[in-house]
Coordinates of C-alpha atoms and ligand atoms in Angstrom, one line a residue:
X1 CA 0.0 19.8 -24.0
X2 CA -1.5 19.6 -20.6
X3 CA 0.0 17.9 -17.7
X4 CA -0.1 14.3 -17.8
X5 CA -1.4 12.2 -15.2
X6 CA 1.9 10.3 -13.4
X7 CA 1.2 6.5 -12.3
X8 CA 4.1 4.7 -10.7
X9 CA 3.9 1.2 -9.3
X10 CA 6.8 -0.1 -6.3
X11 CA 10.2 -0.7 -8.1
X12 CA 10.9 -4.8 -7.6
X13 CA 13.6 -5.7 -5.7
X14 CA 15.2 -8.0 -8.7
X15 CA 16.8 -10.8 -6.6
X16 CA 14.0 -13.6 -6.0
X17 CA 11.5 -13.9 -8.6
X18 CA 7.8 -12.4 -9.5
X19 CA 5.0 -13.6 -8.0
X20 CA 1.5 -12.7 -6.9
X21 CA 2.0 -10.0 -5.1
X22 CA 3.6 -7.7 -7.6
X23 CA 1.6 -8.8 -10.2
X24 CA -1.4 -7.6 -8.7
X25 CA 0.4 -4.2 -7.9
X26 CA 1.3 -4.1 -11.9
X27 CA -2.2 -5.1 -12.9
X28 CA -3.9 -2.5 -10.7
X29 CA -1.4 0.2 -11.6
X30 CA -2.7 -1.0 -15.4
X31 CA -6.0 -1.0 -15.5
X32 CA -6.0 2.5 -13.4
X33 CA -3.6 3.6 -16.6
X34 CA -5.3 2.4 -18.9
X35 CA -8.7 3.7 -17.4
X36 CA -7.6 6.9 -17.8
X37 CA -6.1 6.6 -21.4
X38 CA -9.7 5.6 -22.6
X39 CA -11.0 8.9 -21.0
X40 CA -8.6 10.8 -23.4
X41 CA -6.2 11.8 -20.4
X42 CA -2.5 11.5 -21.3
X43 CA -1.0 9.0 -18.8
X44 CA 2.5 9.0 -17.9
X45 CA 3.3 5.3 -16.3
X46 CA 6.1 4.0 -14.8
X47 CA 7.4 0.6 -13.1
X48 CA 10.4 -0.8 -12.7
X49 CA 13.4 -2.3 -10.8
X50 CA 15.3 -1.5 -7.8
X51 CA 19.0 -3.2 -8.3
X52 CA 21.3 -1.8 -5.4
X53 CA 21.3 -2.9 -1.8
X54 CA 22.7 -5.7 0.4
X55 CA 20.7 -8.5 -0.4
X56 CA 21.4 -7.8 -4.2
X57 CA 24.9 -8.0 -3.5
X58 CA 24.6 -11.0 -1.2
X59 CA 22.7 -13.3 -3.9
X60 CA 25.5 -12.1 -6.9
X61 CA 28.1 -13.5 -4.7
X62 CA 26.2 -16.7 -3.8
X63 CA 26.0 -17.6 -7.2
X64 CA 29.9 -16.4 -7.4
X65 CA 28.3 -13.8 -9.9
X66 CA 28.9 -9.7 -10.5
X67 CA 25.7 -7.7 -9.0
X68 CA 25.5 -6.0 -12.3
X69 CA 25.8 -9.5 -14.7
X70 CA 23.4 -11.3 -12.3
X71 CA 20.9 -7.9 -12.2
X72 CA 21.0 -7.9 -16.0
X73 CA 20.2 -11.6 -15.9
X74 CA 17.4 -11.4 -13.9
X75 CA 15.8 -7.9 -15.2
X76 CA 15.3 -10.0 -18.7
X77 CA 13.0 -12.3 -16.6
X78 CA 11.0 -9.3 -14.9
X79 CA 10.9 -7.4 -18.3
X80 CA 9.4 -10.5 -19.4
X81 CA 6.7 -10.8 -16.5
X82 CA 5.3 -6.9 -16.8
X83 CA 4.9 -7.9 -20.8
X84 CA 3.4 -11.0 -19.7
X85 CA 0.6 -9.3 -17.9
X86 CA 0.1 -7.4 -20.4
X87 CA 1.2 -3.8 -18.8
X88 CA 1.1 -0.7 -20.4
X89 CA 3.9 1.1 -18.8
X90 CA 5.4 3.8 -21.0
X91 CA 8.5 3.7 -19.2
X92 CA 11.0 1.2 -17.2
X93 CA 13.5 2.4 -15.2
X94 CA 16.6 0.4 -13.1
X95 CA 18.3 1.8 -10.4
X96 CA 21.6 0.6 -12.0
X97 CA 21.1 2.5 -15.1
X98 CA 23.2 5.4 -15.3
X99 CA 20.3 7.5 -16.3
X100 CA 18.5 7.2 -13.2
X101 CA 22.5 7.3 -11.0
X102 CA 23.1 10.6 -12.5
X103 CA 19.6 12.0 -10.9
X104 CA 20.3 10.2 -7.6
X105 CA 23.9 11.9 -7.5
X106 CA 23.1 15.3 -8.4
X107 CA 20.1 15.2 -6.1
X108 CA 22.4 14.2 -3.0
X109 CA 24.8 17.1 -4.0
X110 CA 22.2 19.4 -3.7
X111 CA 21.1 18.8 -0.7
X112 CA 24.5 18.5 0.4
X113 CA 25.1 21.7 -0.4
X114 CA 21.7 22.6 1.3
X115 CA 23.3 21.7 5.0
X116 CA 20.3 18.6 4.9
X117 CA 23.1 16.1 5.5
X118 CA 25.7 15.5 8.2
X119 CA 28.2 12.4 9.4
X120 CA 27.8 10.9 12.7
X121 CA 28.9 7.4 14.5
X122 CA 26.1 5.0 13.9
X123 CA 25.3 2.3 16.6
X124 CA 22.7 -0.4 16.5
X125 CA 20.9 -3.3 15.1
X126 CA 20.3 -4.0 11.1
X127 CA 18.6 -6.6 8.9
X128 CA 19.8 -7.2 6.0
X129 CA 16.5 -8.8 4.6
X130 CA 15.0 -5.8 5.6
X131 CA 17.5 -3.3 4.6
X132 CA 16.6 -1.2 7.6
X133 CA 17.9 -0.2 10.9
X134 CA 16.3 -1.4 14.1
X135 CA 15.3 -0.2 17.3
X136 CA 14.6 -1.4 20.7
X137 CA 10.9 -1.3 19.7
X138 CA 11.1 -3.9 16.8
X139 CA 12.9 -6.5 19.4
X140 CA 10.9 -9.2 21.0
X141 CA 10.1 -8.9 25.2
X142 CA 12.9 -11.6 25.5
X143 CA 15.6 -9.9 23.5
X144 CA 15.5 -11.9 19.9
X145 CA 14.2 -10.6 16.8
X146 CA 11.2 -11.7 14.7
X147 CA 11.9 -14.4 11.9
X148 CA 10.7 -11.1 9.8
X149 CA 14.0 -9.4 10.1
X150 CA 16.0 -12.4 9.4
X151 CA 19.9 -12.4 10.2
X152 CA 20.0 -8.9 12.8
X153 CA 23.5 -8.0 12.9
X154 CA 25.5 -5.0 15.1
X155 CA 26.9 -2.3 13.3
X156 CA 29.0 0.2 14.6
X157 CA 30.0 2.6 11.8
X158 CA 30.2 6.7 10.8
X159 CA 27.5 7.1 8.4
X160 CA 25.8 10.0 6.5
X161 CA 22.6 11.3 7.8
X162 CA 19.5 13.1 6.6
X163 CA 17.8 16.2 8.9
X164 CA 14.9 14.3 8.5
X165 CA 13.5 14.9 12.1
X166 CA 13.2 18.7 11.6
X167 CA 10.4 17.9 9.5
X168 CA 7.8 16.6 11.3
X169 CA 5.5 19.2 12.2
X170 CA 5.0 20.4 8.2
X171 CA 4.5 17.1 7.4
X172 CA 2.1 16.4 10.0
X173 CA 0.1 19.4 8.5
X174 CA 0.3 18.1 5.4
X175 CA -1.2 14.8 6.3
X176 CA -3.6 16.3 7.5
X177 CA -4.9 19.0 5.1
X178 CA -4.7 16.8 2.0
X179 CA -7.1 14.0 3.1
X180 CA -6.3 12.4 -0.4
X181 CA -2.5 11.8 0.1
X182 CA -2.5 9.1 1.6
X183 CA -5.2 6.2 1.0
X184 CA -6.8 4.4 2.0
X185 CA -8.5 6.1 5.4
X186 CA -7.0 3.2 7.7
X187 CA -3.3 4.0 6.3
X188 CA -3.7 7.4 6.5
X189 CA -4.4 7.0 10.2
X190 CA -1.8 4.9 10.7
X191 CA 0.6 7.2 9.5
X192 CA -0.7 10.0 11.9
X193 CA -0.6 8.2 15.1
X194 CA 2.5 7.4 14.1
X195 CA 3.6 10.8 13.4
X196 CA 1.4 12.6 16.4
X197 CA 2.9 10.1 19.2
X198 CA 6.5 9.6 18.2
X199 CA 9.1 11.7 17.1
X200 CA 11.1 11.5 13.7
X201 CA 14.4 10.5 13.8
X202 CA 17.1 11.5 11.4
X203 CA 17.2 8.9 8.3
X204 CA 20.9 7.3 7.7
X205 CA 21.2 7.8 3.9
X206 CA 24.9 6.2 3.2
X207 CA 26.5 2.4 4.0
X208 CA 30.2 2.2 4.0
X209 CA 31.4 1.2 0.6
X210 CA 33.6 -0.9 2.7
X211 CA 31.3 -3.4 3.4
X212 CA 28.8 -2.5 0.7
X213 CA 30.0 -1.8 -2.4
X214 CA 26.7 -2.1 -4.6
X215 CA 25.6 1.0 -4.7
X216 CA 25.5 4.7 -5.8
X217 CA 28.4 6.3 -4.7
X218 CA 27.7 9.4 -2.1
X219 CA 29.0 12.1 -4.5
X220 CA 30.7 14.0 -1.6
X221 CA 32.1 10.9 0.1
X222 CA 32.9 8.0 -2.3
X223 CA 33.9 6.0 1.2
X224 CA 30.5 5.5 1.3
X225 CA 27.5 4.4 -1.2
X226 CA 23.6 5.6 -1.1
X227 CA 21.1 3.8 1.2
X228 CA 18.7 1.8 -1.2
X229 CA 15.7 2.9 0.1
X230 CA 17.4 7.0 -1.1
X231 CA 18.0 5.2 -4.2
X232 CA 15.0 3.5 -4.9
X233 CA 12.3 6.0 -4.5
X234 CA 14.3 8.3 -6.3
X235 CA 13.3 6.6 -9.2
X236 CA 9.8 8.1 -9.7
X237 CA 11.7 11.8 -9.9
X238 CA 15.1 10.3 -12.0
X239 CA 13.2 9.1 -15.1
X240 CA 10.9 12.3 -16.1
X241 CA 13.9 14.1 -14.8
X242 CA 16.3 12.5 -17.2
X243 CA 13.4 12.3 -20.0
X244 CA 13.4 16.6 -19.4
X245 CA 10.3 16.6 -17.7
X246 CA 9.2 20.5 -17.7
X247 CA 8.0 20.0 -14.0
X248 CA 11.1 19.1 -12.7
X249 CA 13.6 21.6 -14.5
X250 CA 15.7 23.3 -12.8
X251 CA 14.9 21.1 -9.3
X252 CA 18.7 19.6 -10.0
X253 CA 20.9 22.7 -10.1
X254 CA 22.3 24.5 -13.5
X255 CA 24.7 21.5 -13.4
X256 CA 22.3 19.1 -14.1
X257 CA 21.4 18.4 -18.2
X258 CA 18.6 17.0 -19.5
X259 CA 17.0 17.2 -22.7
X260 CA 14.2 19.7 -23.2
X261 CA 10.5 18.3 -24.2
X262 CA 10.3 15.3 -22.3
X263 CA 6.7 14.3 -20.6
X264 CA 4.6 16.8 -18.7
X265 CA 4.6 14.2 -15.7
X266 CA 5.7 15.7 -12.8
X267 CA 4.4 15.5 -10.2
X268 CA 2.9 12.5 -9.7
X269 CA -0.7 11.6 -9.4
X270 CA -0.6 7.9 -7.6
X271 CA 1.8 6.3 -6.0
X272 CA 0.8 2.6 -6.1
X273 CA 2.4 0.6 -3.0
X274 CA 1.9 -2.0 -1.0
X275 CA 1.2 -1.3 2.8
X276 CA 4.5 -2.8 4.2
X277 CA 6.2 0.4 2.0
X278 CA 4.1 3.2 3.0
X279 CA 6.2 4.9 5.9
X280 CA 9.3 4.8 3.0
X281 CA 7.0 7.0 1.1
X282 CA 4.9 8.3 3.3
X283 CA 7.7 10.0 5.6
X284 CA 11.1 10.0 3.6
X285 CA 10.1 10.5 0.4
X286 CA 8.1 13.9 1.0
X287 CA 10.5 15.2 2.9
X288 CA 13.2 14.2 0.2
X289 CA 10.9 16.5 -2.1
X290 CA 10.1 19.4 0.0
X291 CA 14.0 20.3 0.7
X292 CA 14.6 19.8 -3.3
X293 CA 11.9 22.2 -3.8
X294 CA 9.5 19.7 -6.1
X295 CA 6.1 19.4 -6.0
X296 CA 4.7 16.6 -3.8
X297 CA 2.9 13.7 -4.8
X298 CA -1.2 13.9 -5.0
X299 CA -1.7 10.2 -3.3
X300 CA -0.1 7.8 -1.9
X301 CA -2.2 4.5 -2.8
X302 CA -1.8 1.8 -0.6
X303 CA -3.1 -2.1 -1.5
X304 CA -2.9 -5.2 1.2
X305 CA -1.0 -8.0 0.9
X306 CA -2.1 -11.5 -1.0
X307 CA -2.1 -14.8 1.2
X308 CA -2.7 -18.2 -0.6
X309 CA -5.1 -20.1 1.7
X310 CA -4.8 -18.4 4.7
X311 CA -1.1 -18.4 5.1
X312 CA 1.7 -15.9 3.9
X313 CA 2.9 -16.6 0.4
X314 CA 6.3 -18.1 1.1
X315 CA 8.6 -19.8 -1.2
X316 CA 10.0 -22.0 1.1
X317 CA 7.0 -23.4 2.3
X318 CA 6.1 -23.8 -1.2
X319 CA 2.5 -21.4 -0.5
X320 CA 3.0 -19.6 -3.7
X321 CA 0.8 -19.0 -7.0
X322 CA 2.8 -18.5 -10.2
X323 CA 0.8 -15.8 -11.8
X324 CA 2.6 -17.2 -15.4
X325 CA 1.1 -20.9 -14.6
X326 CA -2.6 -19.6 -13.7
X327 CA -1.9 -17.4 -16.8
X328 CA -0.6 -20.6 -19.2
X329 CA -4.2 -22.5 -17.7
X330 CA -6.4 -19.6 -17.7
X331 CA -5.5 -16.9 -19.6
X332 CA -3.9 -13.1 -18.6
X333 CA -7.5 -11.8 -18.7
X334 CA -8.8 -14.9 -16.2
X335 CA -6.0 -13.9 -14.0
X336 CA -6.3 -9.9 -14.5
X337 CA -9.7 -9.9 -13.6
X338 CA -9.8 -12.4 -10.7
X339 CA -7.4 -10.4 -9.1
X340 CA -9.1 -7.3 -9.1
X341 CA -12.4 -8.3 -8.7
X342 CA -11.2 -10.7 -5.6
X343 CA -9.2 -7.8 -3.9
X344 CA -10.4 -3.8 -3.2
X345 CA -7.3 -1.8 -2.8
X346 CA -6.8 -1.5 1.0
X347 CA -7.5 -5.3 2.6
X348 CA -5.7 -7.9 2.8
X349 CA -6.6 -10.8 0.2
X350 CA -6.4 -14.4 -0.1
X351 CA -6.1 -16.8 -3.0
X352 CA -7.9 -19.8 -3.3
X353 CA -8.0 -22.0 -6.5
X354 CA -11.5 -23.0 -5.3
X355 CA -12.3 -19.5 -5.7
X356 CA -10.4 -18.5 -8.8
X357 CA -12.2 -21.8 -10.6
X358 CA -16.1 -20.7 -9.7
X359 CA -15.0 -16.9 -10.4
X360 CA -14.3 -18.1 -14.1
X361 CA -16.6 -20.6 -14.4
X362 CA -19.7 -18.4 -12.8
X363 CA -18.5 -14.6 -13.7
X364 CA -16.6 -15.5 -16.6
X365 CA -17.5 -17.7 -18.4
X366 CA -21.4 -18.4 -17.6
X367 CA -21.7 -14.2 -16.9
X368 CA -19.6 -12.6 -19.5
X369 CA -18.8 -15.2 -22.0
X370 CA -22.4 -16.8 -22.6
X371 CA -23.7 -13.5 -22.9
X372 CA -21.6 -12.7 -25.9
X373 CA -21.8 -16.0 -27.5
X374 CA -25.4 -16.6 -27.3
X375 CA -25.9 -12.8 -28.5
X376 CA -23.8 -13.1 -31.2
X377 CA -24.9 -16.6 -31.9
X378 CA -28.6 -15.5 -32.3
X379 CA -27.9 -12.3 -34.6
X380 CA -26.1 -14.2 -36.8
X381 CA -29.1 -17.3 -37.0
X382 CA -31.7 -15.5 -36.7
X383 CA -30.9 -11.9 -38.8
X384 CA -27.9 -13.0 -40.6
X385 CA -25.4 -11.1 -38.7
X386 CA -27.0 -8.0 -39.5
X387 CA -27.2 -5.3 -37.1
X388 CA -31.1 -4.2 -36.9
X389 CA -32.4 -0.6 -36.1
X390 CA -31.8 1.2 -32.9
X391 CA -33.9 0.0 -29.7
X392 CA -33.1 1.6 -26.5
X393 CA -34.7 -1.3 -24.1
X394 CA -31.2 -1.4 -22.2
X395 CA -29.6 2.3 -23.0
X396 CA -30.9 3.8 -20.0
X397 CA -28.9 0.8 -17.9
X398 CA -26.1 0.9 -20.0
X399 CA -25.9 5.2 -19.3
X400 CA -25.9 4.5 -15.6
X401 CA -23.5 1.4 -15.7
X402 CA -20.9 3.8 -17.8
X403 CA -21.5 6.5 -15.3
X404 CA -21.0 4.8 -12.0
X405 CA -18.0 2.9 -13.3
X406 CA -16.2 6.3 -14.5
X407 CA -17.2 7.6 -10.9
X408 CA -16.3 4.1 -8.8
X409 CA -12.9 4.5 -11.2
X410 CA -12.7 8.0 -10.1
X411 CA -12.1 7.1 -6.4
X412 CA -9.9 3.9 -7.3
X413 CA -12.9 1.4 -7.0
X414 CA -11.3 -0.8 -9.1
X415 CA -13.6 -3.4 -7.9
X416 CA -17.0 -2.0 -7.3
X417 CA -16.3 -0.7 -11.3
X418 CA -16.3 -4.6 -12.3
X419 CA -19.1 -5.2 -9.9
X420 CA -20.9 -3.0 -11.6
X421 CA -19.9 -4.1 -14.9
X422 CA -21.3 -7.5 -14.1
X423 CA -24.7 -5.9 -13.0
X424 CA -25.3 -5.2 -17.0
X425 CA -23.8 -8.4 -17.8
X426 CA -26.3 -10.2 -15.5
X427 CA -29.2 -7.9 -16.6
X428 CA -28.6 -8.6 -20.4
X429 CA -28.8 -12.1 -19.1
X430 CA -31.6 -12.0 -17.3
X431 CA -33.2 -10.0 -20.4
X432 CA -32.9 -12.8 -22.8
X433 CA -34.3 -15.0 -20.6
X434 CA -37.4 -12.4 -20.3
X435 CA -37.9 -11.3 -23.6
X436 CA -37.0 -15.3 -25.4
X437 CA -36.3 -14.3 -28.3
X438 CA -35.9 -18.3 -29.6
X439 CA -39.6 -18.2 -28.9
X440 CA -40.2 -14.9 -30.6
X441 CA -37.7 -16.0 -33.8
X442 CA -40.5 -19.0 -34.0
X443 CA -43.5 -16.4 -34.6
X444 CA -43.3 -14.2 -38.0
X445 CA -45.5 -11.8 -36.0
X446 CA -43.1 -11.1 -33.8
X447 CA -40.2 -10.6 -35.7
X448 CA -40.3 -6.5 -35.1
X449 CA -39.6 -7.5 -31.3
X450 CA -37.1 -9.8 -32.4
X451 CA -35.2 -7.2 -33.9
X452 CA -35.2 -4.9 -31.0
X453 CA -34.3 -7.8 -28.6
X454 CA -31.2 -8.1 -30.5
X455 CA -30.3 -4.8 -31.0
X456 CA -30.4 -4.3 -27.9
X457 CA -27.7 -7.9 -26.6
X458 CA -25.1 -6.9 -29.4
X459 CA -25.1 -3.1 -28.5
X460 CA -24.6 -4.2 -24.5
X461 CA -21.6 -6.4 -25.9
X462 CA -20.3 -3.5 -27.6
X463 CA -20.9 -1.0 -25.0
X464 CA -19.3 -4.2 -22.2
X465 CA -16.0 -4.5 -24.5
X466 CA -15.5 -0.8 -23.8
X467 CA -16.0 -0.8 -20.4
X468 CA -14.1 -3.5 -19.8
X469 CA -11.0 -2.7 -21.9
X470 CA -8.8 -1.2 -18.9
X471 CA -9.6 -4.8 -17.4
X472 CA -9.3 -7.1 -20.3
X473 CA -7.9 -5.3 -22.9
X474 CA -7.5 -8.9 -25.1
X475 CA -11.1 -9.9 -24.1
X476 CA -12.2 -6.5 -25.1
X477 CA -10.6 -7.1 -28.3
X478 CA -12.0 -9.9 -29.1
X479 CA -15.6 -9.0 -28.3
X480 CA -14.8 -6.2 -30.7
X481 CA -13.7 -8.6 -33.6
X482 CA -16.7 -10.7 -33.2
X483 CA -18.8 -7.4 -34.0
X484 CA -16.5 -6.5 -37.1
X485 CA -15.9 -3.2 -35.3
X486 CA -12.5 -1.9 -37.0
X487 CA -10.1 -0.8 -34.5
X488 CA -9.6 -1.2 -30.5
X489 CA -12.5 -0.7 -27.5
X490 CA -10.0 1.8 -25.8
X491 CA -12.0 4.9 -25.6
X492 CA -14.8 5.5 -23.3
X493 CA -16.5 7.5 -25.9
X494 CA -16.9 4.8 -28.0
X495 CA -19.8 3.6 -24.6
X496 CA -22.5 5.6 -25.6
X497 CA -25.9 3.6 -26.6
X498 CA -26.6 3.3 -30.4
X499 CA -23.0 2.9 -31.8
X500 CA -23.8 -0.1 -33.7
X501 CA -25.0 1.0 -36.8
X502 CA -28.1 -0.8 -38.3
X503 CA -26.9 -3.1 -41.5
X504 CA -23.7 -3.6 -40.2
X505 CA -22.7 -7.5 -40.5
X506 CA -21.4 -8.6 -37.5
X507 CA -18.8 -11.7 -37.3
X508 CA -18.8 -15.0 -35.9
X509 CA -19.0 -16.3 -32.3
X510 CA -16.1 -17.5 -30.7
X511 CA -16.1 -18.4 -26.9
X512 CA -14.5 -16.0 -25.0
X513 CA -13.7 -18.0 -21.8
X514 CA -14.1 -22.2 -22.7
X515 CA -15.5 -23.5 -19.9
X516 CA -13.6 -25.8 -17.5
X517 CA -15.6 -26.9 -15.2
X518 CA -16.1 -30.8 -15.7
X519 CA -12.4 -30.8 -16.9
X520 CA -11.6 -30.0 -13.2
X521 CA -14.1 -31.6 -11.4
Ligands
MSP601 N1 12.1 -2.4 -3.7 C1 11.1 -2.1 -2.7 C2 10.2 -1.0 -3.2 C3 10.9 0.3 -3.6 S1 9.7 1.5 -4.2 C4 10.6 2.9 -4.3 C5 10.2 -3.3 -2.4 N2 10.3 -4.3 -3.3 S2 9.5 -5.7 -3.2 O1 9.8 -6.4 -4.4 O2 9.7 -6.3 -2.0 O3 7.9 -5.3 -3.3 C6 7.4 -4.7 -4.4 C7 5.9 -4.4 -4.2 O4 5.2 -5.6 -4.1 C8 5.6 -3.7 -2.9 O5 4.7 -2.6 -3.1 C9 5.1 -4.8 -2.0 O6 4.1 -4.3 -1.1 C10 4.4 -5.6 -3.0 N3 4.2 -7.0 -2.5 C11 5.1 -7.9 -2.2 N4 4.5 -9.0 -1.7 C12 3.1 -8.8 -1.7 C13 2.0 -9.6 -1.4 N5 2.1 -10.8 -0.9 N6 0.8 -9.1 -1.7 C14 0.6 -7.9 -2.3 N7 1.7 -7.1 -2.6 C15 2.9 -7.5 -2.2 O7 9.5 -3.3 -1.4

């Protein structure tokens, strides 16, 4: 077995509930997954949970509820959103489970025992929304604090601290001679002004159990639990660690057990995140690896954040979407591919139903889904469903559209791979209104061209359903079924021109996307 490549999305914090903004994370993560399952590459992906912390605790008791009974509670509803969108993850993983705990502890004992940590008197400002320290820096010229950081309070405490700032010049270098480990280019600046202009301080890694209890305990202090954010991003290393990932045997110590034969994972190939988490795994979580002795990370992938009409999604302002509602009207493929066609990974985005509606209605429905239905409409009238000899009018567009998408995939152009996509899907358009074939399926003489025309629609359905399988996996499907192809479009092989064997009957047509645009007018 060969390494596999390791995909990880952000772990959710579970109090509040899902909404836009990690579902595109999860679909992106997904259709990069499965992207590279259909090139025959062994994926290793993992999403996920993060269950500890302050605000966790603060909700439980709200509700006059346990962390642990109300985490369990809501984890069934975020299980049920990542099946919802249809994500292939191979693994899940919660902070609370003790699977994951037993990594975190034997991790902080080793570096314990590697001098990396020491206890000093802590003095200063925290949010609790944010669950991070503040400094003088993050306070407005007049003394208050951005709405951002919600209730600031002053803590004076003895706390646990990480050697983080002795770090900084490797990691600079690092930065800087792996130009793809952190993306995209505007981050990856970001992150080196940062680290050029100011220096690293060290990171407090424990809160006082006294006043948090829901956490992991510190193994060499239980007067104290583990920071979340030490927790959380622990999680990418816990689970193939606890699976008996090869890659990360040995990392833990001779104390540490785990089976043997677990996934060839480690270490990871993206990190998916969204912006507002890159310094957590930009600065601490590197370092975290380097003094453990593991591998680093290849990239660091960071998307923008979603906005609904210009404004910040807020629940209390009631500027949400419900990604389960648009998926209930829609469908998940509607919603899959608006998302990622909308937004390249990197900008900012923003929502509109407007523009979700004329997306469907223009890319999917008139683009994609009239393509299909009039091609398989007019093989089944005109030829009886029966597939006619090989014509390669569209096979040398078809070849490039397969090779610039595997490229655009290549460099994480999620959307220039669907724009591309839709360049066939409008050129097989454009070609039936060129070539007629209701006109030539009127003329006996011309039923030789007739056959060719239509070789040529279904194969580009066939070929389309492949390429757009990481996308739409149901809609890939079901272009599929309406070919009588036996199993699923889910390997890129399965894109090159001719597959469709002459005298094989295809099926029926069914729409793939029913048009809705007088229902909403
Ligand atoms: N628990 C931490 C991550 C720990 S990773 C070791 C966290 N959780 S979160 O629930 O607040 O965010 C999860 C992911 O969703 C993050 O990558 C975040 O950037 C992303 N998004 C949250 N709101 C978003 C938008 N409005 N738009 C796009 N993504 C957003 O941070």
């Amino acid at each position: 077995m060969s390494k596999r490549f390791y995909l990880t999305t952000a772990i959710d914090y579970v109090n509040g509930s899902p909404h836009l903004g990690h579902a595109y994370e999860k679909v992106v993560a997904d259709v990069m997954a499965r992207a590279r399952r259909s090139r025959g590459e062994a994926v290793f992906f993992l999403t996920g949970l993060d269950e500890h912390g302050q605000k966790v605790q603060q909700a439980a008791q709200e509700r006059g509820q346990s962390p642990k009974s109300y985490c369990d509670e809501l984890a069934v509803q975020w299980r049920d959103f990542v099946a919802r969108l249809g994500i292939s993850n191979d693994e899940f993983v919660r902070t609370t489970e003790p699977r994951h705990q037993r990594v975190v502890q034997a991790l902080l004992s080793r570096l314990h025992a590697g001098d990396h940590f020491y206890k000093a008197e802590y003095r200063g400002f925290y949010s609790v929304k944010e669950e991070t320290f503040l400094t003088e820096k993050d306070r407005n010229p007049d003394g208050t604090w951005h709405p951002q950081w919600g209730e600031v309070t002053e803590l004076v405490e003895e706390n646990w601290y990480f050697r983080l700032g002795r770090h900084q010049a490797w990691l600079l270098e690092h930065i800087e001679t792996h130009p793809d480990f952190i993306q995209p280019e505007t981050r990856r600046n970001e992150v080196l002004g940062f680290l050029r202009t100011q220096p690293l301080a060290d990171l407090c890694i424990s809160r006082p159990a006294a006043r948090l209890s829901w956490g992991i305990p510190l193994p060499f202090d239980p007067a104290y639990v583990t920071y979340v954010w030490f927790d959380a991003l622990v999680n990418y290393f816990s689970i193939p660690a606890a699976l008996g990932d090869p890659g990360t045997a040995g990392l833990l110590g001779p104390e540490f057990q785990a089976p043997t034969g677990g996934p060839e994972a480690w270490p990871p190939d993206v990190h998916l995140i969204g912006k507002d988490i890159l310094k957590f795994h930009a600065v601490y979580w590197p370092v975290m690896l380097k003094v453990l002795g593991a591998p680093l990370p290849a990239t660091l992938l960071a998307h923008g954040w979603w906005q609904k009409d210009g404004a910040k999604l807020s629940k209390s302002t009631g500027n949400v979407v419900d990604p389960l509602a648009v998926i209930a009207e829609w469908g998940l493929d509607a919603f899959r591919y608006y998302v990622v066609r909308e937004l390249d990974i990197g900008p900012d985005g923003n929502w509109t139903d407007d523009g979700f509606r004329a997306r469907y209605n223009a890319e999917l429905a008139n683009g994609l889904g009239n393509l299909v239905n009039r091609s398989v409409s007019m093989l089944r009238k005109y030829r009886g469903g029966v597939v006619p000899a090989v014509s390669q009018d569209l096979a040398p567009e078809a070849a490039a559209t397969v090779r610039d998408t595997t490229a655009a995939l290549d460099h994480h152009g999620l959307q220039e791979a669907l724009v591309l996509v839709w360049g066939l899907v409008n050129r097989a358009n454009q070609y039936v209104d060129q070539t007629r074939p209701f006109t030539l399926a009127k003329d006996p003489a011309q039923a030789a061209r007739l056959d060719e025309v239509l070789y040529n629609l279904v194969e580009v359905c066939r070929i389309l359903a492949v390429l757009l399988w990481p996308f739409m996996p149901d809609t890939a499907g079901r272009i599929f079924a309406q070919l009588r192809l036996e199993g699923a479009p889910d390997r890129l092989a399965l894109a090159a021109w001719g597959g469709l064997a002459p005298g094989h009957t295809i099926g029926d047509p069914v729409p793939l996307f029913p048009r809705k645009d007088l229902a909403k007018s």
